[in-house]
Each structure stands twice: as C-alpha cells, then as structure tokens.
Coordinates of C-alpha atoms in Angstrom, one line a residue:
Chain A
X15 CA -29.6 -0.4 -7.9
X16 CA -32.7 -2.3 -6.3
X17 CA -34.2 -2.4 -10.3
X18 CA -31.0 -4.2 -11.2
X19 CA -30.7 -6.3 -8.0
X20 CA -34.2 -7.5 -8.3
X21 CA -34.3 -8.1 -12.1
X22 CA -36.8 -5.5 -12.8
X23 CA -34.3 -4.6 -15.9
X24 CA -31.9 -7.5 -16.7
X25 CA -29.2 -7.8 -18.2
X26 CA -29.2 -6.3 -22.1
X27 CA -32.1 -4.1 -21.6
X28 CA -32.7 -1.0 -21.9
X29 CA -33.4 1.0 -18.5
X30 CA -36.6 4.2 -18.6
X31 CA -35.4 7.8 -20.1
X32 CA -34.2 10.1 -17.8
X33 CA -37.5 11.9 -17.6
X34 CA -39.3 8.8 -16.7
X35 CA -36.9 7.9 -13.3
X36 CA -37.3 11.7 -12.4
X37 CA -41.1 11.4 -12.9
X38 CA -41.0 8.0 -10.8
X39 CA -38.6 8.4 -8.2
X40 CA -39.7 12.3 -7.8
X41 CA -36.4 13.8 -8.1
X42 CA -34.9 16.0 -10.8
X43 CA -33.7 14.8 -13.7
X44 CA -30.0 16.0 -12.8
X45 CA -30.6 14.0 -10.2
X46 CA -31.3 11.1 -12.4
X47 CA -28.3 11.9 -14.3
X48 CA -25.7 11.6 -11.9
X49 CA -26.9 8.1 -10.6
X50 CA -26.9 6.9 -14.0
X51 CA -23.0 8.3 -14.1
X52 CA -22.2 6.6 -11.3
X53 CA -23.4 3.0 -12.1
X54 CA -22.3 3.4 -15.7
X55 CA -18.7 4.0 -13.9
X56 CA -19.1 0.7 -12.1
X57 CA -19.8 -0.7 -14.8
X58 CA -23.5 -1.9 -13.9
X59 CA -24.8 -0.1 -16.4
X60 CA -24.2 1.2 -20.2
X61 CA -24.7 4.2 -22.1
X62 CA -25.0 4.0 -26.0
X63 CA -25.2 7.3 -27.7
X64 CA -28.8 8.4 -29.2
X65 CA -30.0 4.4 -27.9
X66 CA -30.4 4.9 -24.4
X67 CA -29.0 3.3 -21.4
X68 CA -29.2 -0.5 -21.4
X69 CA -28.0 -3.0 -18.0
X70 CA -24.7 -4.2 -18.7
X71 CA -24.2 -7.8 -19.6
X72 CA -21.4 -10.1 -19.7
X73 CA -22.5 -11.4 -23.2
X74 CA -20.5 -8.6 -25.2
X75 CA -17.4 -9.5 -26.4
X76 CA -15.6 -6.7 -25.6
X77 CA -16.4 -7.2 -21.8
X78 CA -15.6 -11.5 -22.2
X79 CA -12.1 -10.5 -21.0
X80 CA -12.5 -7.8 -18.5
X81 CA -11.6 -10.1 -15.6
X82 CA -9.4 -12.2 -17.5
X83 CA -5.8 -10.1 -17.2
X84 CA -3.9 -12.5 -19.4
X85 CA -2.0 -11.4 -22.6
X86 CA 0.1 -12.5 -24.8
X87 CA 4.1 -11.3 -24.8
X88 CA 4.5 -9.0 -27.3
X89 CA 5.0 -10.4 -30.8
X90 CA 3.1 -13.1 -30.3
X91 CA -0.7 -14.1 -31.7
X92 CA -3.8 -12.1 -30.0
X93 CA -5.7 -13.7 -26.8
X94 CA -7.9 -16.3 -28.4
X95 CA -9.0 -19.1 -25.8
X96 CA -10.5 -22.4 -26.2
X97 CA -11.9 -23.7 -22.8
X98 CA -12.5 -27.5 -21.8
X99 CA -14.2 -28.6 -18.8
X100 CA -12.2 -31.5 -17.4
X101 CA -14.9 -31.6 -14.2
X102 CA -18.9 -30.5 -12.7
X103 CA -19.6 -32.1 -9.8
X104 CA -22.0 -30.9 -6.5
X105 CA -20.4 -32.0 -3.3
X106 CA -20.1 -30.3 0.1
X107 CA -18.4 -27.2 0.3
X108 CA -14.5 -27.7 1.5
X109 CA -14.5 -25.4 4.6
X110 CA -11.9 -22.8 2.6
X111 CA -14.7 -22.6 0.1
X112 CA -17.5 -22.6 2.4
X113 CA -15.4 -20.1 4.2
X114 CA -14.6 -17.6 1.1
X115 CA -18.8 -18.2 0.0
X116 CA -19.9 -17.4 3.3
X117 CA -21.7 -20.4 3.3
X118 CA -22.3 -22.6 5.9
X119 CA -20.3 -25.9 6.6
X120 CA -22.0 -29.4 4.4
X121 CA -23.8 -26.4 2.1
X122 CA -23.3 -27.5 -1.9
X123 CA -21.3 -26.1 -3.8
X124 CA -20.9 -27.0 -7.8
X125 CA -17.4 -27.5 -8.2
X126 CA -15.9 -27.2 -11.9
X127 CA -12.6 -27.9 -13.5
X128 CA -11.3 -26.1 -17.2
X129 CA -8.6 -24.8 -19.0
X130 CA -8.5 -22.2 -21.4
X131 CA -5.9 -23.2 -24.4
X132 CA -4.4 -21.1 -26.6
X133 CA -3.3 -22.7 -30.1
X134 CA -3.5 -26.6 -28.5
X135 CA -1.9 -25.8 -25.1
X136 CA -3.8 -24.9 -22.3
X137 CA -2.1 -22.2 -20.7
X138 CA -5.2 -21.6 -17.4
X139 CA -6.2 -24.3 -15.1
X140 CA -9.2 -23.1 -13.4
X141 CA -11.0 -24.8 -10.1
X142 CA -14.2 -22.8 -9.5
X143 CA -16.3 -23.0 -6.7
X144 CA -20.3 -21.7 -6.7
X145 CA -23.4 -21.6 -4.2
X146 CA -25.0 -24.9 -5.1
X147 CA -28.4 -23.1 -4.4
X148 CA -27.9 -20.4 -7.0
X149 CA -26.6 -23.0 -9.6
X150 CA -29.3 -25.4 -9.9
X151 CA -29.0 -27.3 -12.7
X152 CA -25.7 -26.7 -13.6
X153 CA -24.1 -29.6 -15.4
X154 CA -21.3 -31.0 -17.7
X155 CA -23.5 -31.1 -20.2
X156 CA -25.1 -27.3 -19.8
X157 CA -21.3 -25.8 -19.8
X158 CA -20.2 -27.7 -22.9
X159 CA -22.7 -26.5 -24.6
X160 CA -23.1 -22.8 -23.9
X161 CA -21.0 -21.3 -26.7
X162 CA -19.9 -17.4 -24.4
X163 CA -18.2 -16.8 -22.0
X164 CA -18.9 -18.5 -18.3
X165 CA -20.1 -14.9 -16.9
X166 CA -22.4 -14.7 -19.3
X167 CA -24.5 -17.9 -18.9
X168 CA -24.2 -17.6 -15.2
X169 CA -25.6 -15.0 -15.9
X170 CA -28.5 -15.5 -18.6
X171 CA -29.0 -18.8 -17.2
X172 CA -28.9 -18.4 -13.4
X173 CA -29.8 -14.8 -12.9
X174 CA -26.3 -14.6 -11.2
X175 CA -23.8 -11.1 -12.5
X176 CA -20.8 -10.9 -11.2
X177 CA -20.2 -7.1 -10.5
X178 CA -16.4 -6.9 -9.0
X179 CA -13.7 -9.4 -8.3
X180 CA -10.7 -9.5 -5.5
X181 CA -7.4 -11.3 -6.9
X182 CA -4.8 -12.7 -4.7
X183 CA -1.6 -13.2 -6.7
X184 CA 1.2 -15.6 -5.8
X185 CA 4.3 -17.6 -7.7
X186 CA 3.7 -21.3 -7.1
X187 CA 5.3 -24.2 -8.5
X188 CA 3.4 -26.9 -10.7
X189 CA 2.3 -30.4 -8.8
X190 CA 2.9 -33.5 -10.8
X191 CA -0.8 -33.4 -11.7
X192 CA -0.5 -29.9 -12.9
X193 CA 2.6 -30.2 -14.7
X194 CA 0.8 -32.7 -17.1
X195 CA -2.3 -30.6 -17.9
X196 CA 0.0 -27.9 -18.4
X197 CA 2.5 -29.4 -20.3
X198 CA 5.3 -28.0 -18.1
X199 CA 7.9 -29.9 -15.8
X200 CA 6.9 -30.7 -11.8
X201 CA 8.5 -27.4 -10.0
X202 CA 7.8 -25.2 -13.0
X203 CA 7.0 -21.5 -11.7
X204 CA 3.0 -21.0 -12.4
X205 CA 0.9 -17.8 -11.6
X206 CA -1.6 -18.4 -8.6
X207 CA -5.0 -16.0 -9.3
X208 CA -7.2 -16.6 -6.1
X209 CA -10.5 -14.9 -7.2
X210 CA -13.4 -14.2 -5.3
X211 CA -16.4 -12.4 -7.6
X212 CA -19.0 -10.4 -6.2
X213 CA -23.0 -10.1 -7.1
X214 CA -25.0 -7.2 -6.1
X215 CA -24.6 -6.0 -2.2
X216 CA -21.4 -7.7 -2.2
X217 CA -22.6 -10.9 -1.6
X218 CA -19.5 -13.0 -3.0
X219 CA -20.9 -16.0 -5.4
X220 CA -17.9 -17.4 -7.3
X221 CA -14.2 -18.9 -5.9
X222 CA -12.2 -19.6 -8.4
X223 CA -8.3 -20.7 -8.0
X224 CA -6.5 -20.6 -11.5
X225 CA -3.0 -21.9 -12.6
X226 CA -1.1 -19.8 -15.2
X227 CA 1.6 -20.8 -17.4
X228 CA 3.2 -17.4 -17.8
X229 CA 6.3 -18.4 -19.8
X230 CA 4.6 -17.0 -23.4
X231 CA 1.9 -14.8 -21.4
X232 CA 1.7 -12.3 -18.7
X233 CA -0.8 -10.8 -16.2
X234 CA -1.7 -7.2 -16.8
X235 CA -2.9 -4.6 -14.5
X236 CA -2.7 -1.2 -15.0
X237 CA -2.2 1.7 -11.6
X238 CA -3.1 5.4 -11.3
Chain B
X451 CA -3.4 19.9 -17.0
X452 CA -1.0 22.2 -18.7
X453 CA -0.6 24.3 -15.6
X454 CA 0.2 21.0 -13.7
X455 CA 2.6 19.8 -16.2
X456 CA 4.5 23.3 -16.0
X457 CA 4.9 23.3 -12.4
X458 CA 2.2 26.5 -12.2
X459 CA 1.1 24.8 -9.7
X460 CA 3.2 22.4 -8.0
X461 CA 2.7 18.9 -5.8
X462 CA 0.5 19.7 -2.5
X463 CA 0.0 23.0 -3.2
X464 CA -3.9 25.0 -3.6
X465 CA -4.9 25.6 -6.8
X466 CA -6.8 28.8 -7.6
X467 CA -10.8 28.8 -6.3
X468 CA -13.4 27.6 -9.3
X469 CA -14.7 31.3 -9.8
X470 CA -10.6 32.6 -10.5
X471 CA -10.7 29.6 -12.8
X472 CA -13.9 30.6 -14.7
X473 CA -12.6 33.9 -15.0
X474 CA -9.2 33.2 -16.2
X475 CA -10.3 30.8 -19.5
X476 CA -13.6 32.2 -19.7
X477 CA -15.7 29.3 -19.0
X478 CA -18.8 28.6 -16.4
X479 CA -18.0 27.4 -13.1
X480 CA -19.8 24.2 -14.0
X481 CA -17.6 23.6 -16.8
X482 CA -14.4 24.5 -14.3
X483 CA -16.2 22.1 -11.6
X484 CA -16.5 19.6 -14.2
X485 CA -12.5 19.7 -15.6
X486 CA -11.6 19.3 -11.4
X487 CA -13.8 16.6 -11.6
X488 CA -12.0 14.5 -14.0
X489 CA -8.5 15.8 -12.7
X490 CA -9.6 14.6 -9.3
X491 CA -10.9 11.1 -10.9
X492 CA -7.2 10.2 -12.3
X493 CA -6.0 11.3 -8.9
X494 CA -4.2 14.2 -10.2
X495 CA -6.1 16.5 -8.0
X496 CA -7.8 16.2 -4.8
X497 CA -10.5 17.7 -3.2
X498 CA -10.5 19.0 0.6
X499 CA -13.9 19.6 1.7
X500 CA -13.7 22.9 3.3
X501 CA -10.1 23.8 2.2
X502 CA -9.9 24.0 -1.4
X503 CA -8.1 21.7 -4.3
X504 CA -4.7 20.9 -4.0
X505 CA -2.2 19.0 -6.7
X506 CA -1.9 15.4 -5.6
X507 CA 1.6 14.4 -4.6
X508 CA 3.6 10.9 -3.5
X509 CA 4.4 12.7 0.3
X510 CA 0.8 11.5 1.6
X511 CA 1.2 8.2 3.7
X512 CA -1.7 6.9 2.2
X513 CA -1.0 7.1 -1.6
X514 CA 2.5 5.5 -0.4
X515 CA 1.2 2.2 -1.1
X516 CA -1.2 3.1 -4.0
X517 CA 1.4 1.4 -6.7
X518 CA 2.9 -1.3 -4.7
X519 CA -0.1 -4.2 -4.5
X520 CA 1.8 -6.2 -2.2
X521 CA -0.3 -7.1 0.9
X522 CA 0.7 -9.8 4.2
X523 CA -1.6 -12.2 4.3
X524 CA -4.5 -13.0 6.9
X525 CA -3.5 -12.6 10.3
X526 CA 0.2 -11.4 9.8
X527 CA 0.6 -7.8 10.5
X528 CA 0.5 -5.0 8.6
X529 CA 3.1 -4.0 5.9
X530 CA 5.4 -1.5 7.1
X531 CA 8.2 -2.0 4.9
X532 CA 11.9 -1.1 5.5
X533 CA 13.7 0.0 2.3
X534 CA 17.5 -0.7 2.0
X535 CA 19.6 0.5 -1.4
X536 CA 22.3 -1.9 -2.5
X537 CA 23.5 0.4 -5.5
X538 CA 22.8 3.4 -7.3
X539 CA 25.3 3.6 -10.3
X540 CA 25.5 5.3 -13.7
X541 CA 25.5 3.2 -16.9
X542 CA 24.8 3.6 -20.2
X543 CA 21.5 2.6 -20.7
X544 CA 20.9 -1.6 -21.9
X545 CA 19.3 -1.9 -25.2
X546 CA 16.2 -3.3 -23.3
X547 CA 15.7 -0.6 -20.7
X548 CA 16.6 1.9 -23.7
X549 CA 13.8 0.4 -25.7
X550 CA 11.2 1.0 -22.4
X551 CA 12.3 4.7 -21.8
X552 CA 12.1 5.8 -25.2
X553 CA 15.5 6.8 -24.9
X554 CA 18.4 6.6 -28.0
X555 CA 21.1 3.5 -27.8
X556 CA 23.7 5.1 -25.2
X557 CA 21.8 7.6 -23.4
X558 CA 23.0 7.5 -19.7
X559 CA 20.3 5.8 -17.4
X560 CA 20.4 5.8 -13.2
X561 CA 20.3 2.2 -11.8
X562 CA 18.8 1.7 -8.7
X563 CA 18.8 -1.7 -6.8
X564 CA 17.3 -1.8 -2.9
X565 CA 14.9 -4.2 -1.0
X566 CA 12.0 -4.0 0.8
X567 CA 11.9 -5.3 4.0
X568 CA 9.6 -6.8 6.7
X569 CA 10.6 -7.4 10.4
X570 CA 14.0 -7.6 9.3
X571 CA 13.5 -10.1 6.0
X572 CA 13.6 -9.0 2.5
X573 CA 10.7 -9.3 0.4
X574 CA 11.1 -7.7 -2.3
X575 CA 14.1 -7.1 -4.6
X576 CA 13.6 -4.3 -7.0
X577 CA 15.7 -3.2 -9.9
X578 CA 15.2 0.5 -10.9
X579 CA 16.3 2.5 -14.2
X580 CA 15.6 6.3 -14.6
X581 CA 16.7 8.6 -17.3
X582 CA 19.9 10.1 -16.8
X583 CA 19.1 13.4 -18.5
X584 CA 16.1 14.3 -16.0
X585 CA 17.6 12.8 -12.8
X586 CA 20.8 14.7 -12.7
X587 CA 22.7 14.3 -9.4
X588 CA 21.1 11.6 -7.8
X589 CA 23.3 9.3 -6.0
X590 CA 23.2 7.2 -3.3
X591 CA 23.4 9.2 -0.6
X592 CA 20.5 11.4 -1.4
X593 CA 18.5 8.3 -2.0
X594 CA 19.6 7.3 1.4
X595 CA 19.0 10.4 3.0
X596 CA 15.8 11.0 1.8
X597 CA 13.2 9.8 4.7
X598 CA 9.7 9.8 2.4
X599 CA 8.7 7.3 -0.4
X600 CA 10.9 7.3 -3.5
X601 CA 8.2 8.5 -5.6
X602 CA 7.9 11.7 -3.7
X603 CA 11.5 12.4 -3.9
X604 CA 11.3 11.9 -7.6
X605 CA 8.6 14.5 -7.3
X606 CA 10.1 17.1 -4.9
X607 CA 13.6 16.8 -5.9
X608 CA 13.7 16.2 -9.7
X609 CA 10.3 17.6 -10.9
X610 CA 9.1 14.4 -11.8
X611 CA 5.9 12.8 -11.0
X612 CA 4.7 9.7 -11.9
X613 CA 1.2 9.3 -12.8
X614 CA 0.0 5.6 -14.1
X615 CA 1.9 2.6 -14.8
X616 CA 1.1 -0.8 -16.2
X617 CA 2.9 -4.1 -15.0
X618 CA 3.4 -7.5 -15.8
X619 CA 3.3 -9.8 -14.3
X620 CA 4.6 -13.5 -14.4
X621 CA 6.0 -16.3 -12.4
X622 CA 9.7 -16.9 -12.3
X623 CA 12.3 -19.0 -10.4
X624 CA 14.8 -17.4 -8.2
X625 CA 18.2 -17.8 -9.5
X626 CA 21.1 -17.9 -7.0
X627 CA 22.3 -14.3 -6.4
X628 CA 18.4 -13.2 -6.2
X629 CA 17.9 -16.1 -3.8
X630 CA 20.8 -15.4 -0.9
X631 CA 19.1 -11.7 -0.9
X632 CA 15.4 -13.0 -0.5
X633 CA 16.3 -15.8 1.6
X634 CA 14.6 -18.2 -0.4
X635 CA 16.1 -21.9 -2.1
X636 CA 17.9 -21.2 -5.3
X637 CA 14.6 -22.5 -7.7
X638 CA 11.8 -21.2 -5.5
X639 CA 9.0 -19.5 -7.1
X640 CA 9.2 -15.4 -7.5
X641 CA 6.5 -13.4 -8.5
X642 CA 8.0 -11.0 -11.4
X643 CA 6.2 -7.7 -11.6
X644 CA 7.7 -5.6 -14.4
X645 CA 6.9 -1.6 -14.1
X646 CA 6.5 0.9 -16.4
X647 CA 6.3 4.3 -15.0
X648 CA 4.4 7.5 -17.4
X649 CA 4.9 10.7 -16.2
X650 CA 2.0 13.5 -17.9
X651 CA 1.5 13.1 -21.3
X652 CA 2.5 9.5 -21.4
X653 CA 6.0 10.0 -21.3
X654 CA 8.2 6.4 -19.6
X655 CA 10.2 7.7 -16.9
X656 CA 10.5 4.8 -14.7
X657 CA 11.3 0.7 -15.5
X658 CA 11.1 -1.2 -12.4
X659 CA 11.5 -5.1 -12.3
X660 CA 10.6 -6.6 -8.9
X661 CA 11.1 -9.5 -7.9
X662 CA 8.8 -10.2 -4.8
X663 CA 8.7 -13.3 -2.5
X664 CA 5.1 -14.4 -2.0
X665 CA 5.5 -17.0 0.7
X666 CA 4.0 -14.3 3.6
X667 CA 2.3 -11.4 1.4
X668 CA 0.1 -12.1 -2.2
X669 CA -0.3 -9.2 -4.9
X670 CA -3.9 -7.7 -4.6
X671 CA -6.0 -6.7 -7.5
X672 CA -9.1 -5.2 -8.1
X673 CA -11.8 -5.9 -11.1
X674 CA -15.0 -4.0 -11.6

C-alpha cells in the first residue's frame, strides 16, 4: 500500500514477483500472497495470468465505467457517451465543497461543468469539484483534449487515483437552467448522484453532483 | 452450496467443523477452508471466531438493512422504520411481473403492498409480488403477525432465501394515489428503485417496486 501510495509502482506497471516482496519485506511468500489477494479484491491492484501483477489503472476500458452506474433500458443502444465541458474555472471553495474536500475555507478548488450525451442528448450533467493544489494546471483546454476517461488523466496527469466512491441518491426536479441542457421540461423528475471519491488513506479528492435524465436510462446497483 | 440449497443445513444453524468436511468429500482442510472462504465472501456463510460457521440468515438485526440503501440524512436520527401492510391479495400474475419471475402467463403471484415508516410518516411505498406456487398460505395476517424482517419470514416460514438482487433505479413523479400515502404534492419527485430478488442458483423469487420519498433520507451506494 505505501508502494502504491507513494508512486514507487504507478499506475499500469507491473509490481516485483512474489519471491521478490518475500525476499524484501522478510516474510513468506504466502504471506505475500494473501496481501496481493486482498488489494487485487479492492481493486488496487490486477492480476493477469502467466504476466504478473500490474497497479490497476483507470485507463482500461473495461474499468471507464466502473463508477458510472448508468444503463440503458433494455432494448435500447449500448452505453456509449460523448462528454462536453461546458466550464473550468479555479475559484474559492463554496463551504459545502470545502466542507465535503476537507479543505479549508478560501482554499481553490478547480470547478468543472460536462455532460455526457448519448446519440446527441446529453443525458448527465456533471458539477465536479477538486483540490486546487492537486490539480495544477488543469484547464479547458487540457480536458478537451485528453481523449479517456476523466479518472484516467487525473490520474496519468496529476498523480491523483480515485480508489472508492460514496453516492448519495435523491429524485430532484430539473431548474429552468437544467431543463434546457437536458432537453427536458422545468419540474421534470432527474436523478441526483452526490459523489464523493476517495484516493489512498481515504483522503477524499473529488465532489462531483450529477443530474440524470432517467426517462431512457437507469441507475444500477447490484446487493448481496 | 448444494447442502445449503437442500436445507442440509438450514438458516443460523452450525455447519459441520472443517476436518468432518475434509473427510466427508475427501479433500484437504485447506481446500474445505478455502470453499468457506468464498461461501463466507457472498455472505452465505459466516464465521464465529471461537464458535464455528453458521448458515447466514435475514433474523440478524444487522443484515436487516443490508438490501434496503435508504439512509436519513445528516443530523436526523437514525432509521428505525415502522412497516404497515395495506394488502396482501392473490392475482394472477401481470404479464410484466410474469415476465420478471420467470413464471408462465397465468401463474398465481402474491401481492404485497405496505409502507415503511419514520416517526409516524411514510417513506417508502413498496409493491411486492412473489410466486404463488412457493409462498403457499401466506396472507395478511401472518405477514402481520410476523415481528422480524420480511426477508427472514420468507426464510423461516417458506424455505426461501434471498441471496442477491439488482435494482434500478430512476427518478419518477408521484401520481395522486401514491402521493396521499407519502404525503407528498401530486408531481413531487420519487425515487423509483425496482427489485429483483434471486434466490440460489439465480432463480427470481421476489419483484419489488419502491417508491421512496427522498426529501429526509438519500439512497447510499458504495464503489470500489
């Protein structure tokens, strides 16, 4: 965990064999074993059969909508979003943000505005928050650009992973403004996601407050 | 799993020590250690240190609440929810609900409709449908009898034990009838959190549409 906190093996790369951690860390190599279980089932790290064991990134595909719980009714055309981003700007931290960040009041915080659009019609409106210190740098220009998914250039670019997320789920109804971006009537029932996303040791780095259209989509979560 | 799914060994009870177990199908210990193991990850079984391994069951306070996500929010007090049924009827089963339960067009389906209360107020409104065929004899006076969750009197009372589900989840308005019994405004946003229910081997036993009021409480989620 410190290796992966303090970037000694980042994100992609593979990780020492087995006998190599034992050797270093002076422990047996079942010993080895069973940590490397229990950060591959948090999902920090990745095994890949006869490859090795390589720091999980958020640049794979398969992983670009682990956090995003939006699907399409049944019948209708796979997830495919496009993304805009309407909004970058640094200002000081609202105190709900500052609050949710644990950062302290008149800290910066990069605020940024996008929806994600499926076939012309943006179905998410996301406000996202972030620690202006750990985002230096981050512009308009720098997220149009980057062609994966937002986890993934905080990541690649800013060093930051998100590990685990809390959502906070409420029914809402759509604001004038929203109702435009939306293309829905003022009063229309939207999903409210609150989602606060976590880096190593907890330490929570990302806010973000989406708006979904759930009239052709759902949220899904799966219990057990 | 197969003794579990037979009722060998039934809800709370001890299941045999790791050595009986190696004995009886002829493996190692480890390998008997190891099949607990992933039993007790999908919270089928559940390890008392010192005591032994018992078959999880619904009874347990704490797993009362492991399927319903609903949560007050900051600084209102804790949910203690009070359950009242407003029907229990027999019907055949709508094409819908058929559709969910894998059942054939016409099979006989039990209809359950209560609330879930807090300090008096209803929060959510939940409309239940159960296969006729393995919930013989219940009616609403054994539902209303019955002290525990609904999920362990499923369990106890009808064999039946529900194991995972998957929702969906969307926002909706509240339409008149729905409204007088939340106490909300005809039009006010609902969170709609539709449930599917698999008992072992996958098998739908359980469609539950709620309808929850998110004015007070928010729907939690997790993502790692």
């Amino acid at each position: 965990m410190r290796g992966l906190q303090g970037g000694e093996w980042r994100p992609g790369e593979a990780i020492p064999s087995e006998l190599e951690l034992a050797a270093r860390f002076r422990v047996s190599q079942g010993t080895v074993r069973k940590a490397i279980d229990e950060l591959a089932a948090e999902n920090l790290l990745v095994r890949r059969q006869g490859k090795g064991t390589f720091v999980a990134t958020h640049n794979e595909e398969k992983i670009q909508y682990r956090f995003l719980r939006l699907q399409p009714e049944d019948g209708m055309p796979p997830l495919r979003m496009q993304r805009q981003f309407l909004d970058c700007r640094r200002l000081r931290a609202p105190s709900d943000v500052a609050r949710a960040l644990d950062l302290r009041a008149g800290d910066t915080v990069v605020q940024i505005r996008r929806t994600l659009s499926q076939s012309g019609v943006a179905v998410v409106l996301d406000d996202i928050w972030l620690p202006g210190s750990l985002f230096k740098g981050l512009t308009a220009e720098r997220l149009s650009e980057y062609r994966g998914p937002l986890y993934s250039l905080f990541e690649s670019e800013f060093g930051v992973r998100m590990i685990r997320a809390e959502e906070k789920i409420r029914a809402v109804v759509a604001d004038e403004a929203t109702a435009v971006v939306l293309s829905v009537q003022a009063g229309a029932p939207l999903l409210s996601v609150e989602r606060l996303s976590m880096t190593y040791g907890d330490k929570p780095v990302e806010l973000r407050r989406g708006l979904y259209n759930t009239h052709g989509h759902h949220y899904r979560n799966e219990l057990s």
